[in-house]
């Protein structure tokens, strides 16, 4: 899992030198831009850090999750007015904190069960689901960049 999170940091850092135009291009009509995708990871990483990880080994119930649409909307708004370098820095800082916390989970604890609502999970499954979400967005970004590169090279012929 640590390897996955390190890869996401490398991936986002590799995007930073792109033009502002690429960062502000929606992945599809009516969809998020690259900046908005990266920005939406930031509050969710903070949520996992503060409202999930401390409760995995507690007898206390997990706090309820925030309204996803509201969190994502606030991240979108922030991304639209924030310089790309700040988005990248905030993302990397949050992921680094998450990596440090994940690194402190013992091998045996990865199979510790817990419940979110009606869903039973292990810590391992929880983070596998988060990693799948990350990969989904990374593929979206990569596909967009590939299509932009094809458009750019086609127009130069």
XYZ file of N, CA and C in Angstrom:
471
model
N 0.829 -1.191 0.000
C 0.000 0.000 0.000
C 0.876 1.258 0.000
N 1.948 1.195 0.745
C 2.859 2.346 0.769
C 3.397 2.604 -0.631
N 3.731 1.528 -1.316
C 4.226 1.673 -2.693
C 3.191 2.389 -3.567
N 1.929 2.017 -3.427
C 0.873 2.672 -4.201
C 0.854 4.173 -3.924
N 0.860 4.550 -2.660
C 0.787 5.967 -2.318
C 2.032 6.728 -2.785
N 3.185 6.080 -2.715
C 4.395 6.719 -3.248
C 4.275 6.924 -4.754
N 3.692 5.944 -5.441
C 3.479 6.078 -6.890
C 2.522 7.222 -7.217
N 1.484 7.414 -6.398
C 0.556 8.513 -6.676
C 1.260 9.856 -6.516
N 2.152 9.937 -5.552
C 2.917 11.180 -5.384
C 3.792 11.411 -6.613
N 4.488 10.383 -7.056
C 5.334 10.514 -8.250
C 4.496 10.900 -9.469
N 3.337 10.282 -9.590
C 2.457 10.572 -10.720
C 2.053 12.043 -10.724
N 1.597 12.538 -9.587
C 1.148 13.934 -9.519
C 2.329 14.879 -9.717
N 3.461 14.559 -9.142
C 4.643 15.417 -9.359
C 5.037 15.444 -10.832
N 4.842 14.327 -11.533
C 5.181 14.293 -12.959
C 4.263 15.198 -13.773
N 3.079 15.481 -13.252
C 2.120 16.342 -13.946
C 2.428 17.828 -13.760
N 3.112 18.159 -12.683
C 3.293 19.567 -12.324
C 3.897 20.410 -13.447
N 4.876 19.917 -14.186
C 5.451 20.766 -15.245
C 4.535 21.000 -16.444
N 3.405 20.297 -16.507
C 2.497 20.481 -17.646
C 2.020 21.920 -17.707
N 1.557 22.279 -18.856
C 1.021 23.626 -19.027
C -0.232 23.811 -18.180
N -0.472 25.032 -17.813
C -1.684 25.388 -17.069
C -2.927 24.961 -17.864
N -2.836 25.087 -19.167
C -3.968 24.706 -20.026
C -4.320 23.233 -19.832
N -3.315 22.358 -19.774
C -3.580 20.936 -19.551
C -4.211 20.715 -18.181
N -3.670 21.378 -17.167
C -4.187 21.223 -15.804
C -5.650 21.643 -15.704
N -6.030 22.588 -16.531
C -7.387 23.149 -16.450
C -8.324 22.583 -17.520
N -7.901 21.501 -18.187
C -8.728 20.857 -19.202
C -9.587 19.774 -18.557
N -10.900 19.798 -18.766
C -11.756 18.724 -18.222
C -11.420 17.384 -18.870
N -11.551 16.321 -18.109
C -11.258 14.989 -18.654
C -12.300 14.580 -19.683
N -13.469 15.183 -19.616
C -14.549 14.985 -20.597
C -15.531 16.135 -20.387
N -16.437 16.301 -21.322
C -17.423 17.381 -21.213
C -18.195 17.260 -19.895
N -18.217 18.345 -19.143
C -18.941 18.370 -17.883
C -18.253 17.647 -16.738
N -17.010 17.233 -16.922
C -16.272 16.484 -15.893
C -15.182 17.359 -15.283
N -14.522 16.823 -14.285
C -13.458 17.542 -13.589
C -12.248 17.774 -14.476
N -11.475 18.781 -14.095
C -10.166 19.018 -14.703
C -9.136 18.200 -13.915
N -7.933 18.144 -14.456
C -6.849 17.465 -13.729
C -6.645 18.144 -12.376
N -6.645 19.460 -12.347
C -6.466 20.186 -11.088
C -7.546 19.806 -10.077
N -8.770 19.685 -10.536
C -9.879 19.339 -9.639
C -9.780 17.889 -9.154
N -9.330 17.004 -10.014
C -9.157 15.611 -9.597
C -8.111 15.528 -8.494
N -6.960 16.130 -8.740
C -5.890 16.078 -7.734
C -6.345 16.764 -6.445
N -7.018 17.895 -6.570
C -7.469 18.632 -5.385
C -8.469 17.841 -4.557
N -9.285 17.023 -5.191
C -10.293 16.302 -4.411
C -9.683 15.200 -3.547
N -8.469 14.754 -3.882
C -7.796 13.777 -3.026
C -7.432 14.385 -1.668
N -7.156 15.657 -1.639
C -6.613 16.306 -0.436
C -7.563 16.208 0.761
N -8.826 16.635 0.652
C -9.689 16.518 1.829
C -10.005 15.068 2.196
N -10.039 14.186 1.203
C -10.314 12.781 1.515
C -9.133 12.139 2.224
N -7.921 12.478 1.826
C -6.750 11.973 2.553
C -6.772 12.469 3.997
N -7.130 13.731 4.192
C -7.209 14.289 5.549
C -8.293 13.576 6.361
N -9.409 13.262 5.716
C -10.482 12.533 6.393
C -10.000 11.153 6.836
N -9.352 10.429 5.947
C -8.844 9.101 6.298
C -7.860 9.222 7.462
N -7.009 10.222 7.378
C -5.987 10.439 8.413
C -6.615 10.735 9.778
N -7.635 11.567 9.809
C -8.188 12.002 11.101
C -9.432 11.245 11.557
N -10.214 10.712 10.622
C -11.502 10.120 10.994
C -11.635 8.630 10.695
N -10.569 8.025 10.192
C -10.593 6.584 9.982
C -9.440 5.896 10.713
N -8.224 6.267 10.385
C -7.072 5.579 10.972
C -7.091 5.529 12.502
N -7.422 6.619 13.194
C -7.415 6.531 14.664
C -8.467 5.586 15.235
N -9.482 5.273 14.457
C -10.589 4.460 14.954
C -10.469 2.980 14.604
N -9.505 2.614 13.767
C -9.382 1.226 13.366
C -9.083 0.308 14.552
N -8.416 0.832 15.568
C -8.064 0.012 16.735
C -8.736 0.534 17.990
N -9.884 1.087 17.797
C -10.627 1.658 18.909
C -11.953 0.926 19.039
N -12.471 0.931 20.235
C -13.796 0.350 20.413
C -14.885 1.351 20.038
N -14.474 2.589 19.791
C -15.433 3.620 19.391
C -15.893 3.375 17.951
N -17.146 3.698 17.668
C -17.606 3.553 16.279
C -16.931 4.589 15.376
N -16.798 4.218 14.132
C -16.233 5.154 13.159
C -17.150 6.359 13.042
N -16.571 7.563 13.017
C -17.418 8.743 12.804
C -18.061 8.667 11.423
N -19.214 9.253 11.272
C -19.833 9.228 9.945
C -18.975 9.996 8.937
N -19.046 9.565 7.713
C -18.323 10.259 6.653
C -19.023 11.558 6.295
N -18.278 12.483 5.723
C -18.893 13.731 5.279
C -19.731 13.498 4.027
N -20.489 14.490 3.655
C -21.256 14.423 2.413
C -20.263 14.519 1.249
N -20.138 13.450 0.487
C -19.146 13.383 -0.581
C -19.309 14.515 -1.590
N -20.531 14.791 -1.981
C -20.758 15.837 -2.979
C -20.277 17.192 -2.467
N -20.504 17.464 -1.201
C -20.087 18.744 -0.619
C -18.556 18.849 -0.555
N -17.911 17.775 -0.094
C -16.445 17.761 -0.022
C -15.854 17.959 -1.408
N -16.375 17.237 -2.374
C -15.854 17.336 -3.740
C -16.113 18.707 -4.338
N -17.281 19.278 -4.075
C -17.611 20.612 -4.589
C -16.656 21.665 -4.008
N -16.392 21.575 -2.717
C -15.460 22.525 -2.098
C -14.054 22.363 -2.665
N -13.645 21.125 -2.916
C -12.332 20.882 -3.522
C -12.278 21.439 -4.941
N -13.372 21.275 -5.697
C -13.444 21.833 -7.058
C -13.271 23.348 -7.024
N -14.047 23.989 -6.149
C -13.980 25.452 -6.040
C -12.571 25.908 -5.690
N -11.954 25.231 -4.743
C -10.597 25.577 -4.315
C -9.608 25.403 -5.470
N -9.754 24.299 -6.207
C -8.833 24.009 -7.310
C -8.908 25.062 -8.414
N -10.075 25.615 -8.624
C -10.249 26.592 -9.701
C -9.503 27.902 -9.442
N -9.265 28.214 -8.183
C -8.620 29.494 -7.853
C -7.219 29.326 -7.263
N -6.727 28.101 -7.214
C -5.451 27.806 -6.564
C -4.388 27.480 -7.596
N -3.197 28.043 -7.433
C -2.111 27.706 -8.359
C -1.794 26.212 -8.322
N -1.420 25.690 -9.464
C -1.111 24.273 -9.590
C -0.045 23.855 -8.580
N 0.978 24.657 -8.401
C 2.050 24.284 -7.470
C 1.508 24.107 -6.050
N 0.536 24.909 -5.660
C -0.062 24.772 -4.327
C -0.889 23.498 -4.224
N -1.606 23.173 -5.283
C -2.388 21.930 -5.298
C -1.443 20.739 -5.148
N -0.379 20.730 -5.921
C 0.585 19.624 -5.860
C 1.207 19.551 -4.469
N 1.628 20.680 -3.926
C 2.260 20.680 -2.601
C 1.317 20.174 -1.516
N 0.068 20.618 -1.550
C -0.922 20.159 -0.559
C -1.166 18.662 -0.697
N -1.266 18.202 -1.934
C -1.480 16.779 -2.181
C -0.322 15.959 -1.625
N 0.904 16.353 -1.969
C 2.092 15.605 -1.537
C 2.194 15.609 -0.013
N 1.953 16.739 0.602
C 2.024 16.826 2.061
C 1.022 15.866 2.716
N -0.205 15.851 2.217
C -1.219 14.953 2.769
C -0.889 13.495 2.550
N -0.402 13.169 1.349
C -0.050 11.779 1.068
C 1.143 11.331 1.900
N 2.101 12.210 2.104
C 3.244 11.859 2.955
C 2.783 11.527 4.374
N 1.839 12.294 4.899
C 1.300 12.016 6.236
C 0.574 10.673 6.244
N -0.180 10.413 5.198
C -0.899 9.146 5.099
C 0.081 7.973 5.036
N 1.137 8.124 4.266
C 2.159 7.070 4.164
C 2.757 6.786 5.540
N 3.086 7.822 6.278
C 3.667 7.633 7.616
C 2.704 6.880 8.527
N 1.428 7.211 8.442
C 0.434 6.524 9.274
C 0.243 5.075 8.840
N 0.187 4.858 7.541
C 0.016 3.499 7.032
C 1.222 2.642 7.410
N 2.384 3.240 7.364
C 3.616 2.525 7.691
C 3.611 2.041 9.143
N 2.837 2.699 9.988
C 2.798 2.306 11.402
C 1.803 1.176 11.678
N 1.029 0.765 10.672
C 0.085 -0.341 10.848
C 0.869 -1.652 10.810
N 0.720 -2.458 11.847
C 1.448 -3.728 11.894
C 0.887 -4.692 10.850
N 1.699 -5.650 10.479
C 1.300 -6.647 9.477
C 0.020 -7.362 9.891
N -0.069 -7.743 11.136
C -1.252 -8.471 11.630
C -2.508 -7.603 11.591
N -2.353 -6.308 11.800
C -3.522 -5.424 11.871
C -4.207 -5.207 10.528
N -3.524 -5.508 9.438
C -4.127 -5.293 8.128
C -5.395 -6.131 7.936
N -5.513 -7.208 8.678
C -6.695 -8.064 8.555
C -7.732 -7.793 9.645
N -7.532 -6.719 10.405
C -8.485 -6.350 11.448
C -9.796 -5.925 10.807
N -10.901 -6.559 11.209
C -12.199 -6.190 10.623
C -12.800 -4.964 11.310
N -13.596 -4.269 10.571
C -14.381 -3.154 11.111
C -15.586 -2.974 10.208
N -16.463 -2.102 10.615
C -17.708 -1.916 9.865
C -17.925 -0.432 9.594
N -18.313 -0.136 8.356
C -18.758 1.205 7.978
C -20.199 1.031 7.525
N -21.108 1.560 8.309
C -22.521 1.349 8.013
C -22.822 -0.128 8.060
N -23.329 -0.650 6.950
C -23.649 -2.075 6.850
C -22.521 -2.883 6.214
N -21.433 -2.215 5.860
C -20.342 -2.865 5.138
C -19.250 -3.327 6.099
N -18.914 -4.612 6.024
C -17.806 -5.165 6.799
C -16.551 -5.161 5.933
N -15.474 -4.645 6.494
C -14.212 -4.544 5.781
C -13.070 -4.938 6.693
N -11.912 -5.152 6.087
C -10.670 -5.201 6.840
C -9.920 -3.918 6.493
N -8.908 -3.604 7.275
C -8.090 -2.430 6.961
C -7.480 -2.587 5.572
N -7.028 -3.801 5.262
C -6.444 -4.048 3.934
C -7.458 -3.759 2.831
N -8.678 -4.259 2.964
C -9.708 -4.055 1.939
C -10.063 -2.579 1.815
N -10.131 -1.888 2.938
C -10.439 -0.460 2.928
C -9.418 0.291 2.075
N -8.141 0.024 2.326
C -7.109 0.725 1.565
C -7.032 0.239 0.119
N -7.365 -1.016 -0.139
C -7.431 -1.495 -1.522
C -8.508 -0.732 -2.292
N -9.630 -0.478 -1.644
C -10.703 0.298 -2.285
C -10.252 1.729 -2.576
N -9.548 2.329 -1.631
C -9.036 3.690 -1.852
C -8.028 3.695 -3.005
N -7.172 2.687 -3.057
C -6.174 2.608 -4.128
C -6.855 2.432 -5.484
N -7.924 1.650 -5.533
C -8.663 1.471 -6.791
C -9.248 2.807 -7.244
N -9.738 3.586 -6.316
C -10.272 4.919 -6.632
C -9.165 5.805 -7.203
N -8.000 5.791 -6.572
C -6.855 6.553 -7.084
C -6.516 6.135 -8.509
N -6.423 4.824 -8.720
C -6.044 4.315 -10.051
C -7.072 4.718 -11.104
N -8.345 4.691 -10.741
C -9.402 5.121 -11.660
C -9.119 6.542 -12.153
N -8.821 7.441 -11.238
C -8.561 8.830 -11.627
C -7.228 8.977 -12.366
N -6.237 8.190 -12.007
C -4.961 8.258 -12.708
C -5.132 7.823 -14.160
N -5.948 6.811 -14.384
C -6.233 6.362 -15.759
C -6.968 7.466 -16.516
N -7.930 8.108 -15.883
C -8.647 9.214 -16.536
C -7.673 10.306 -16.973
N -6.768 10.661 -16.083
C -5.792 11.716 -16.392
C -4.874 11.265 -17.525
N -4.383 10.060 -17.447
C -3.485 9.537 -18.477
C -4.181 9.490 -19.834
N -5.431 9.035 -19.836
C -6.191 8.989 -21.098
C -6.368 10.389 -21.676
N -6.675 11.356 -20.827
C -6.820 12.733 -21.301
C -5.506 13.234 -21.892
N -4.416 13.024 -21.189
C -3.123 13.506 -21.687
C -2.741 12.826 -22.990
N -3.041 11.544 -23.100
C -2.769 10.837 -24.363
C -3.575 11.449 -25.504
N -4.842 11.761 -25.226
C -5.679 12.339 -26.285
C -5.223 13.756 -26.624
N -4.792 14.507 -25.630
C -4.284 15.859 -25.900
C -2.991 15.800 -26.700
N -2.130 14.842 -26.371
C -0.879 14.679 -27.117
C -1.153 14.296 -28.566
N -2.134 13.409 -28.769
C -2.491 13.010 -30.139
C -3.038 14.198 -30.917
N -3.875 15.005 -30.259
C -4.440 16.187 -30.920
C -3.339 17.168 -31.274
N -2.393 17.354 -30.353
C -1.297 18.283 -30.580
C -0.413 17.800 -31.720
N -0.100 16.512 -31.753
C 0.769 16.023 -32.830
C 0.018 15.952 -34.163
N -1.293 15.685 -34.131
C -2.070 15.688 -35.377
C -2.139 17.088 -35.974
N -2.236 18.097 -35.113
C -2.381 19.456 -35.624
C -1.069 20.018 -36.136
N 0.032 19.339 -35.808
C 1.312 19.848 -36.291
C 1.708 19.227 -37.622
N 0.873 18.355 -38.162
C 1.185 17.709 -39.446
C 0.841 18.627 -40.604
